[in-house]
Each structure stands twice: as C-alpha cells, then as structure tokens.
Amino acid sequence: MVDANGNVQQVHDERPLDKNNLQKPLTVQGIEKLDNGVKLNLGEMESYIRLLSSDISKVSIVKKGEKEFTSVGIAKTDWKAPEFTVTEDNKKIVLKSDSLTVDINKSPFGIKYLDKDGNVINEDGEQGVGYENGKPYVFKKTDKTEDFYGFGQKTTGLNHRGQKIGVWNRENLPEPISKYTFSSVPFFIGLKGDKAYGILFDNTYRSYYDMAAESDDYYYFWADGGKLTYYFINGPEMKEIVNRYTDLTGKMQMPPEWAMGFHQSAWGYHQKDIEQVAQTYRQKNIPIDGVMLDIEWMDDYKNFYFGDKFPDPDGMNKKLKDAGFHYTSIIDPAIRVPDPGQPEYIPYTEGTQKDLWVKNPDGTNYLGKVWPWGVPSKSVFPNFMKQETRDWWAKWHKPVFDKGADGIWNDMNEPANFSTVDFWSLPLDRIFETDNGEKVTHEEAHNVYAHTEAQATDEAFKTNKPNVRPFILTRASFTGTQRYATATWTGDNWSRWEMLRISIFQDANVGLTGMAMVGNDIGGFAKKPYEGVVATPELFARWVQVGAFYPFSRDHYNNDGKSPMETDAAHSLAWGRQEPWQFGKEVEDISRKYLSMRYELMPYLYNAFKDAHEKGNLIFQPLVYQFQQDQKTHDIQDQFMFGQSLMMAPIVYQGTTSRDLYLPAGADWVDYWTGQEYKGGQTIHKDADLGTLPIYVKQDSIIPRREVQQHSGEKKLTNLILDTYVKDSASYSFYEDDAKTEDYTRGEFNITDFNVDQKGNHIEFSQNKQTQNYASDIQSYTLKLHNATAPKKVEAANDKYAEAASLDELGKAANGYFFDSAEKVLYVKIPVNESHKVKIFN
C-alpha cells in the first residue's frame, strides 16, 4: 500500500470498516448488577460496563458467554470498586460515582459520559458500537472544538484532529514520515474546550482511527479482529489522565542516573572506535555517560557473544569503566540459525530443544531472516508469550552482563523480518503458543511482540543483576511497555530539518502514551549524501540544542556497519562521522555548552524522572499538557516544556536566526539568557544566533542544579544550587536517593521541601525535611535569586550571614551571601542543617 506521503508501506493491506454493513443497533434486554458495574443483555451480545475507579470505566461487548478481554498491556486488574449508585428507568441505566456518570441508553444501546457537574464529556455516535464482519468498532460524537493527542510516535503532527491513524508496529522503510511507525499505542486523549478525557482501545490487532477526518461531527475506531474492549478515563486535566492511564498500564521504573546522561552510538562502531570516541569525549570535556554497541559487536550477528570486531571486550570494559562510561549492548529478538559448516550456536540449539520458537501453521519452526545482508541465512523468533521463553531469554543475558554491559538495547522488535513478501515482518498466520496452550496468530501477537520481549529483558536484569536498576531501550512498544522498558527512541530518522521538527511532537505524543523516557537520533541516523541528506554543521548544532533536552539523549548515526576510523581513512562513504567535534570548533563548543547544561540540570531532570515514575508525568511536555486552558497552546508543536519550569523554543528551520514564539497564559516568563520578564499570553520575537536556543523560565520556580560533571557520579553532590525565579512564592519538593540501586523501593530516599516567599520587605527561605532515610552528601544549598537587589542584611534567627567579596569566597564559607550587581543575581549559601528560616531584607 502507499500512504498519503507517497511512501510504500511495509504492511499488509488495510481492512476498512464497511459502514454499510454495521451491526444492527443493539438494545438492552436485561440488566445484572455487578460489584463494580453492570452486565447487560444485548440479545446475541452482552456488555460489561465497569467502574474500576471513580473516574475510569471499562466497556466490553462480547458474544454471549464469552469472557471479557484484557491484553498484556494492562498492569492493574485488581481494582477496588468505588462507591457508586445504579439507577434504572424505561429509557436508561445510570452508573454514578463521585466524579463520573455513565449514562446508558437502552434503545438503541449507547453510552454517554458526564462529569460531576453534569456536563457531557463524551458520547457514542449515532452509528453506535459493535462488530462489522468480525471487526470491533466504536463511533463517538465530536464537534469542531475537540482536539486529539497521543497514539505514540506518529509523524503527522501533535494534534491528530483530521488525521487517519493506524496502529501497527513496522520498520519505517523506505521513508520515516508515514502512517505506520516503529511503535504505536492505541491510546489517545480528547480535549474538548479545556476539558480532557482519555480512551484506550485495548485491542492488539491492527487498529485504525478516523479522528474527525471524515466528518466534523464524529470520529471512530476499529480493529482487524479481536474483542470490543475500551477504557474511558475522565480528566479534566491531561496530567490527571496520563497519571490514571499509567495506573492502569503501569508506571515506568526509575532509571539509573547514568542512563539520564548523554549517549553516543553509531552503526559501525568497532571496539577501536568505541575506545577512541570515549577517550575523545573526555579529552574535549564534553559530558557523556554512555556508549552503545550496535550489531557489529556480535559474533557473526549472533546474540550474546562478542565477535572479532571486538577482540578484547574485557579490556574495552576496563577502559570504559575507568573513564566513567557505561555501555549498552544491542540485542535483536531473532536467533540466527547457523549456516552449513558453521559451529554450533548454543542458544539456537537450546531453544530448539526447548521448543521456544514461533511456529508455522503446520507446527514446524518458522524460519525468517534478520542479519546479515546479502547471504541466505535464516533466523528463528522466540515466542515471548510463554514464560518459559522469557525465563530462557533472561538467563542468556548473563554472558553479556558478565562482560560489563550495563544496559540492553532491544532493536528490530516490531518484529522485523527481511522479507518483502511478508511485508517486512512475520506472516499473519504464524503461531504463538501461550502458557495455557492457547494458539495465537501473529496477526494478534504482532503489536505486543516488543512488549513481551521487554518483559523478558526486564527479567534478565532481575535475574542477573538483582538490585541494579535496569536500563532497557526498545524500538517498538505497545500499551504498558513503559513498565518493562526504560526508554524508547523513534527509530531510523533521517538527517533532515523536517525530522528535527517532527521529533518535538513525536516525543510529546510518546510521553502522553506513558513512555516518558523518549528521544530521537540527534543529527539524524540515515543519509542520502547525493541528495544533500546529511548532518550539516548547522543542522547538528540546532539538533543538539534540542537533543540535550530529550529525556533520552543520544547521538546515533549510520556508517553502513563499517568502522568510522577505517571509513574515514578510505573515504569510501560520503556522509561522514557525526560526533560533535566532527563539525568544527563552533559546533563542538555549542554541543559542550548544551550538554553541560543538561548535566548542570541533572538534579532537576532526576526529579522529573521521579515524578514520571510515581505519577506518569511527562518530562518532555507539549505546551498543551501544562496549559490546556489556553486555547492558543493546543496546536503549538515547535515549543516544549522540559519539566515543569523550563520552556524551549528551538530554531528548527535551516538558515534561520530568529523566530516568533508564544508565552502561554497562566504564568509569567523570564528569558533565561537575558533575564527580561514577560507576561504570559503573548507572542514575542526572539533573535537566536547559531549558539542560542531560546529558553524561558516559568516565574515563581525553583530549579535544582549542580556543578557540571563529565559523567554521573564523577563528583559528589555537596552543594545543591536552588536556581530561583520568585515574584510571589516558589516551592519545590526535592527528592534524592543513591541513583543506581532499587533501595529507593524500600524507602531509602530523602524528600526536602523548599519554599521561597516574598514577604513585604524581605524574602524568606525555609526547608522542611519530610523524609530522611538516605545518607546524602549535600552539605549546603546555594539559593540563587534572579532579578534581585543588594540586600541590607541576611539572617537566620540571630545568626547574621556575612557578605562575601566573590563567589569563590562564598564557596569557601559555611554561610553567607554575594550579590552580583552586573547580573542582578543574589547568591545565599545556606548550611544543609539550617533549622531557622533565612530572611533576606531588601
């Protein structure tokens, strides 16, 4: 098939919904009350409508006698029924909790959701719900004010209104801008006016969504097969919806701090490249934590074993660890079948003996092909739907961990299969057997293949590296994959300005579907040098400015599987290397500046990850996520919030050194570089030379920072900088733990609340040590107040803080203050055990 962009799609033919063959309108013929809802007799069908919580409803419509469906994407099924009432009359049945009303029309059957004030949030369309030739479908009413977000890494924009969406994981060949992408999630958020709701279509078959493309009056979704099951989540805030969605599908695990740092990778690095690149980063003082080993590390593309391109993995590991690096090894799901004359490959032998592979319909093992190019080799595919397979997969990671790998990179897991006949994946009729003996076709299992592989890889960490936080990077994902895989990226993008622009709304929508740690290949992965598709110095500079604030930050490029060191010497490729220093001193300095800023902001970023882990909060946020009441934010897709307080308005067009940007209403803003203050709700113009990323701070914010490190853990955090922009009052709840183990899950962490208040003639700083169960290295805080005046005095009770002559002198003092009159910044150093309020008198 060909998509709207003219790209050939590596997917099977779509199965459109025949609207002339929809199920006849259903009618409620009987009701049975359940402990959390109702069961309705619909004739040949029956419906279960449940209230999982006061604001989450599950709707199932199945054939009479069939069980309800729950996919592997759902994490929580043991919901405690909320308090609710059920009333019935001749026309309708009403379920009512303290925040959501489910109004069920009896004939024709249909559902209307209302908020606690009686406002209609969402309701079924006139076309109804049901099955069309085995395809479950749902129609919903809409109006011109409603916008739609989510679905994962789609390339069609932030707001999906007017779009036709498809959910089917596929490798993005030949072009990445297409209907189907590496990863997709059947969850979206509807925003009607300034009130939001969420719908999760819990169906693992390929599903489709017409988001008011056909009509402004309705939208609808359907799937190729499976049961009709969806969850409705009431907001009204988008933040609340994502929190509840991740209650349902699982919260992300807390990553290790090193994974939050910067990473370097290339398809083609050999051991000598890895060692050279790591050494050069340290020599040039560009902060970095991780390097990644693409498929060239393997022995003839066989998982779990190093090959001759990495002749001394133990020596490499020592050099990397001595320099403060962590490395991540790629693992593909396909297991190579040894070619004739090749030695035994034990994982293949063992998996065959244990009968762990995906099957053909006749029961034989399915043979596909993944790596290498150009030879007639074959691969088998592990059936991760069986616990035995996942246990076996977990065990086989031990030799990888024993050689020093700290992270695992799950690639090619859509799953990819080098067969155009089979649309670059497995044929739809291939068989997966579950633990209970049920046989499931690839058509049903395809979208959850990466999810179950991530589950197995998570078990690998739990089995082989107990109490060490996993870092798992996955290319494909489904609903709930965030509870197993730490991070995702958007796959093989191109070195084009368009892909830089797309990355912003892609990452925002991925975050809205639960995967907070998301990124894109900085500079672009794929090249077409003879068409000008390469990472130019200007493109890389602008991209690294944005990429320094991706939750998962990595420079990754395609060198066609060749060693970059050898390639450069032979000049056999025209696209060149892509480490920051390859583009000249100016771009190297720009890269250092923004990557250093990421590391300065690590306490802020770490706390943002903690909020993602606990609440599902986004780190990389579209403006509408925080400011949905401001209608002007609903379609802005070239600006983003980095955490709660920092807004980025990057330059994303070639040759541009200025731009217009919007400052959302509901907050005042401060130019990070100049200190100029602005009221929210206005558009301004900003000049931005090649070295400048426009950044704005939300007024009344505290941003925890630290000194720059070249890698996480290089220096102890002894002085926490509280970068404070206060007009009225600002607060921050600061979280700290060891940043590497699972001890935080057993209560070993600290939480300290900071408050800075403007009180007439003085500013007041206070702290409240809520929880103190971790041995912190912090000895002092430096309160950094912007747009300040020289204080008359600074004191804590009877203790008067002395004025220092310089920042260096202040750094040596136990307490005190220094006023930078040129920058209008006041620095106040406060001992960590200061028990009194610190008052700064103007």
XYZ file of C-alpha atoms in Angstrom, residues 427-828:
402
model
C 3.305 -13.740 8.051
C -0.005 -13.097 9.795
C -0.832 -16.796 10.216
C 2.291 -17.774 12.177
C 1.563 -19.266 15.573
C 2.436 -18.245 19.134
C 1.525 -20.663 21.904
C 0.686 -19.210 25.325
C 1.306 -20.720 28.745
C -2.208 -22.154 28.857
C -1.801 -23.851 25.472
C -3.835 -21.315 23.515
C -2.614 -20.737 19.972
C -2.460 -17.083 18.923
C -1.657 -15.931 15.396
C 0.966 -13.325 14.588
C -1.871 -11.066 13.473
C -2.913 -10.795 17.129
C 0.581 -11.012 18.639
C 2.446 -8.609 16.328
C 1.809 -5.373 18.216
C 2.732 -6.913 21.584
C 5.866 -8.754 20.426
C 8.218 -5.995 21.577
C 6.252 -5.654 24.805
C 6.740 -9.299 25.731
C 10.415 -9.142 24.721
C 10.856 -6.122 27.011
C 9.237 -8.123 29.796
C 11.784 -10.899 29.233
C 14.676 -8.410 29.161
C 13.453 -6.849 32.394
C 13.531 -10.340 33.889
C 17.142 -10.598 32.680
C 18.080 -7.695 34.937
C 16.054 -9.010 37.861
C 17.703 -12.428 37.468
C 21.307 -11.481 36.704
C 21.691 -8.014 38.228
C 19.451 -8.011 41.311
C 19.064 -4.625 43.000
C 20.603 -2.853 39.977
C 18.213 -0.580 38.115
C 17.563 -1.775 34.562
C 18.243 0.310 31.515
C 16.330 -1.155 28.578
C 15.995 0.770 25.319
C 13.304 -0.538 22.960
C 12.497 0.383 19.379
C 8.901 -0.884 19.314
C 6.344 -0.759 22.096
C 2.683 -1.137 22.969
C 0.357 -0.142 25.772
C 2.171 -0.595 29.086
C 5.636 -1.301 27.697
C 6.907 1.539 29.892
C 6.710 -0.724 32.941
C 9.372 -3.032 31.450
C 11.437 -0.945 29.009
C 13.054 2.166 30.454
C 13.291 4.138 27.233
C 12.361 4.272 23.578
C 13.524 6.228 20.573
C 11.789 6.937 17.298
C 13.904 4.674 15.136
C 15.868 5.353 11.977
C 15.208 9.016 11.288
C 16.965 10.982 8.556
C 19.443 13.852 8.651
C 16.876 16.384 7.541
C 15.471 19.550 9.077
C 11.999 18.086 8.781
C 12.974 15.245 11.104
C 14.252 17.716 13.706
C 10.854 19.436 13.615
C 8.972 16.149 13.783
C 10.980 14.974 16.782
C 9.344 17.568 19.030
C 5.753 16.453 18.567
C 6.708 12.789 18.266
C 8.329 12.812 21.691
C 5.421 14.745 23.154
C 2.885 12.195 21.924
C 5.030 9.248 23.042
C 5.120 10.793 26.510
C 1.345 11.176 26.513
C 1.063 7.410 25.952
C 3.095 6.543 29.037
C 6.715 6.311 27.840
C 8.335 9.366 29.457
C 11.934 8.480 28.514
C 11.894 9.091 24.769
C 14.350 10.551 22.292
C 15.439 10.752 18.668
C 18.769 10.187 16.971
C 20.449 13.591 17.287
C 21.687 14.741 13.881
C 19.669 12.042 12.146
C 20.568 8.397 11.585
C 20.116 7.778 7.866
C 21.762 9.688 4.987
C 21.391 10.298 1.279
C 24.591 12.211 0.603
C 23.968 12.632 -3.108
C 20.596 14.235 -2.366
C 22.007 16.510 0.311
C 20.549 14.466 3.164
C 23.457 14.675 5.611
C 24.067 16.229 9.004
C 25.472 19.657 8.210
C 27.157 21.711 10.955
C 24.113 23.986 11.193
C 21.651 21.087 11.396
C 23.703 19.274 14.025
C 24.111 22.439 16.123
C 20.379 23.103 16.172
C 19.618 19.429 16.787
C 21.995 19.005 19.712
C 20.404 22.063 21.330
C 17.055 20.268 21.294
C 18.522 16.820 21.878
C 20.262 17.914 25.058
C 16.741 18.108 26.485
C 15.284 14.902 25.085
C 14.537 12.645 28.079
C 16.662 10.015 26.303
C 19.558 11.895 24.727
C 21.717 10.144 22.127
C 23.780 10.961 19.039
C 23.401 7.926 16.762
C 24.266 7.676 13.085
C 24.578 5.240 10.209
C 28.032 4.336 8.947
C 26.730 1.369 6.964
C 28.109 -1.080 9.510
C 31.688 -0.002 8.857
C 34.277 1.194 11.346
C 34.247 5.025 11.179
C 38.026 5.074 11.736
C 38.614 2.853 8.731
C 35.923 4.558 6.658
C 37.449 7.993 7.097
C 40.846 6.676 6.043
C 39.461 5.081 2.889
C 37.000 7.903 2.101
C 34.611 5.222 0.942
C 31.472 6.943 2.264
C 30.352 10.467 1.580
C 28.232 11.095 4.659
C 30.950 11.441 7.294
C 31.101 10.982 11.030
C 28.691 12.580 13.479
C 30.390 13.050 16.838
C 30.114 16.731 17.887
C 33.754 17.631 17.115
C 33.433 16.411 13.521
C 31.607 19.634 12.586
C 34.265 22.147 13.609
C 35.076 24.116 16.744
C 31.929 26.262 16.764
C 29.592 23.260 16.737
C 31.812 21.421 19.220
C 31.535 24.391 21.607
C 27.760 24.565 21.121
C 27.480 20.846 21.881
C 29.590 21.221 25.015
C 27.507 24.197 26.160
C 24.134 22.447 25.965
C 25.252 19.003 27.100
C 26.954 20.684 30.062
C 23.662 22.413 30.781
C 21.915 19.019 30.830
C 24.395 17.816 33.431
C 24.022 21.005 35.488
C 20.290 20.365 35.466
C 20.647 16.705 36.467
C 19.006 17.216 39.908
C 16.058 18.857 38.150
C 15.947 16.131 35.488
C 16.302 13.379 38.084
C 13.332 14.757 39.998
C 11.343 14.944 36.766
C 12.043 11.234 36.251
C 10.914 10.583 39.816
C 7.605 12.307 39.014
C 7.282 10.207 35.847
C 7.922 7.061 37.893
C 5.409 7.966 40.597
C 2.728 9.843 38.674
C 3.293 9.203 34.985
C 4.181 12.886 34.463
C 5.800 13.830 31.177
C 9.368 15.147 31.138
C 9.219 16.396 27.546
C 5.865 18.172 27.504
C 3.827 19.808 24.749
C 2.635 23.207 25.920
C -0.958 21.981 25.939
C -0.054 19.462 28.676
C 0.512 22.230 31.223
C -1.607 24.968 29.697
C -4.685 23.279 28.239
C -6.873 26.179 29.413
C -5.022 28.392 26.930
C -6.546 27.521 23.545
C -3.545 29.002 21.749
C -1.322 26.161 23.020
C -3.428 23.365 21.527
C -1.625 23.283 18.182
C 1.850 24.538 19.105
C 4.260 21.768 18.165
C 7.606 23.558 17.828
C 7.948 24.525 21.504
C 8.041 22.282 24.564
C 8.371 22.284 28.320
C 11.381 20.499 29.779
C 9.932 19.515 33.138
C 7.607 21.866 34.942
C 9.577 25.123 34.713
C 11.696 25.424 31.551
C 10.254 26.170 28.122
C 12.292 25.632 24.960
C 11.515 27.377 21.671
C 14.149 25.928 19.331
C 15.208 27.094 15.881
C 14.141 24.292 13.531
C 14.443 25.809 10.051
C 17.622 26.000 8.001
C 19.278 29.398 7.793
C 17.088 30.914 10.499
C 18.467 33.040 13.350
C 15.237 34.322 14.903
C 11.681 33.217 15.481
C 8.305 34.141 16.917
C 7.313 32.188 19.988
C 4.305 32.030 22.263
C 4.395 32.522 26.029
C 1.394 30.636 27.475
C -1.185 32.415 29.581
C -1.435 31.399 33.207
C 2.200 32.177 34.015
C 4.746 34.946 33.745
C 8.022 34.185 31.977
C 11.706 35.111 32.210
C 14.200 34.970 29.336
C 16.828 32.513 30.588
C 19.673 34.293 28.794
C 18.807 37.961 29.368
C 16.627 37.969 32.482
C 13.940 40.016 30.712
C 10.478 39.403 32.179
C 7.272 38.898 30.194
C 3.592 38.449 30.887
C 2.083 35.225 29.611
C -0.491 35.097 26.823
C 1.544 36.890 24.175
C 3.671 36.160 21.122
C 7.162 37.669 21.075
C 10.065 37.695 18.642
C 13.456 36.317 19.665
C 16.809 36.633 17.937
C 18.862 33.443 18.251
C 22.243 33.044 16.593
C 23.601 29.554 15.932
C 24.743 29.183 19.534
C 21.436 30.194 21.114
C 18.443 28.053 21.976
C 15.642 30.355 23.191
C 14.789 29.255 26.749
C 12.192 30.748 29.082
C 11.679 30.086 32.788
C 8.255 29.994 34.340
C 8.145 32.685 37.009
C 7.887 31.523 40.645
C 10.033 28.457 40.004
C 12.865 26.766 41.866
C 15.175 24.738 39.623
C 17.673 22.486 41.446
C 21.095 22.377 39.776
C 24.649 21.287 40.443
C 28.181 21.820 39.181
C 28.960 20.286 35.790
C 30.252 16.726 35.770
C 31.805 14.890 32.851
C 29.700 11.891 33.808
C 27.241 10.984 36.539
C 28.945 10.067 39.780
C 32.193 11.809 38.860
C 31.793 14.219 41.798
C 29.709 14.042 44.928
C 26.846 16.494 45.114
C 27.879 18.562 48.131
C 26.305 21.907 47.218
C 22.808 21.971 45.732
C 22.075 25.129 43.747
C 18.493 26.343 44.013
C 18.075 28.465 40.893
C 15.114 30.610 41.909
C 12.846 32.967 39.988
C 10.409 34.401 42.503
C 7.837 37.130 42.204
C 5.397 35.957 44.869
C 6.319 32.499 46.124
C 8.075 29.425 44.796
C 8.297 25.897 46.145
C 9.996 22.651 45.236
C 9.900 19.157 46.718
C 13.416 17.793 46.214
C 13.940 14.037 46.021
C 17.255 12.244 46.407
C 18.410 8.612 46.517
C 21.506 6.624 45.509
C 20.561 6.905 41.787
C 21.619 3.379 40.905
C 20.006 0.628 43.025
C 16.498 -0.483 43.884
C 16.983 0.565 47.516
C 14.640 3.505 46.953
C 11.787 0.995 46.621
C 12.482 0.036 50.241
C 12.259 3.595 51.497
C 15.904 4.683 51.230
C 15.399 8.212 49.947
C 15.145 11.814 51.131
C 12.465 14.393 50.396
C 13.064 18.014 51.332
C 10.540 20.754 50.673
C 11.946 24.182 49.814
C 9.937 27.389 49.957
C 10.932 30.893 48.899
C 8.391 33.619 49.650
C 8.299 37.341 49.001
C 7.165 38.861 52.317
C 6.874 42.631 52.116
C 10.329 43.974 52.909
C 12.096 40.620 52.826
C 12.379 37.273 51.084
C 12.097 34.190 53.250
C 13.695 30.795 52.613
C 12.621 27.711 54.530
C 13.113 23.988 54.253
C 11.169 21.034 55.604
C 12.960 17.704 55.704
C 9.962 15.451 55.127
C 11.764 12.128 54.741
C 15.411 11.472 55.598
C 16.278 7.812 55.044
C 19.281 8.218 52.724
C 22.828 9.270 53.655
C 23.148 12.363 51.466
C 26.416 14.093 50.575
C 24.750 17.506 50.402
C 26.334 19.898 52.893
C 24.883 23.213 51.733
C 22.433 24.940 49.450
C 23.158 27.963 47.317
C 19.994 29.965 46.878
C 20.411 31.805 43.581
C 17.868 34.637 43.312
C 17.357 36.307 39.922
C 16.361 39.924 39.323
C 17.423 40.689 42.880
C 18.622 43.820 44.660
C 21.526 44.174 47.045
C 20.262 43.057 50.474
C 20.535 45.192 53.587
C 21.078 42.060 55.636
C 20.674 38.290 55.553
C 19.994 36.377 58.742
C 18.688 33.154 60.197
C 17.269 33.905 63.639
C 20.182 35.589 65.464
C 22.804 34.357 63.013
C 23.756 37.147 60.607
C 25.147 35.948 57.258
C 28.292 37.802 56.183
C 28.728 39.306 52.731
C 31.416 37.618 50.607
C 33.618 39.536 48.204
C 33.219 36.969 45.407
C 31.536 33.717 44.510
C 34.798 31.881 45.162
C 34.978 33.332 48.653
C 31.333 32.425 49.261
C 32.054 28.875 48.201
C 34.617 28.528 50.996
C 32.329 29.913 53.696
C 29.921 27.915 55.843
C 27.237 30.504 55.152
C 26.990 33.974 53.677
C 25.908 35.842 50.575
C 27.269 37.507 47.450
C 25.453 39.985 45.208
C 26.400 40.127 41.525
C 25.341 43.679 40.672
C 26.034 43.284 36.946
C 23.734 40.271 36.601
C 21.336 41.294 39.399
C 21.745 37.861 40.958
C 21.968 37.229 44.703
C 23.697 34.089 45.966
C 22.983 32.956 49.532
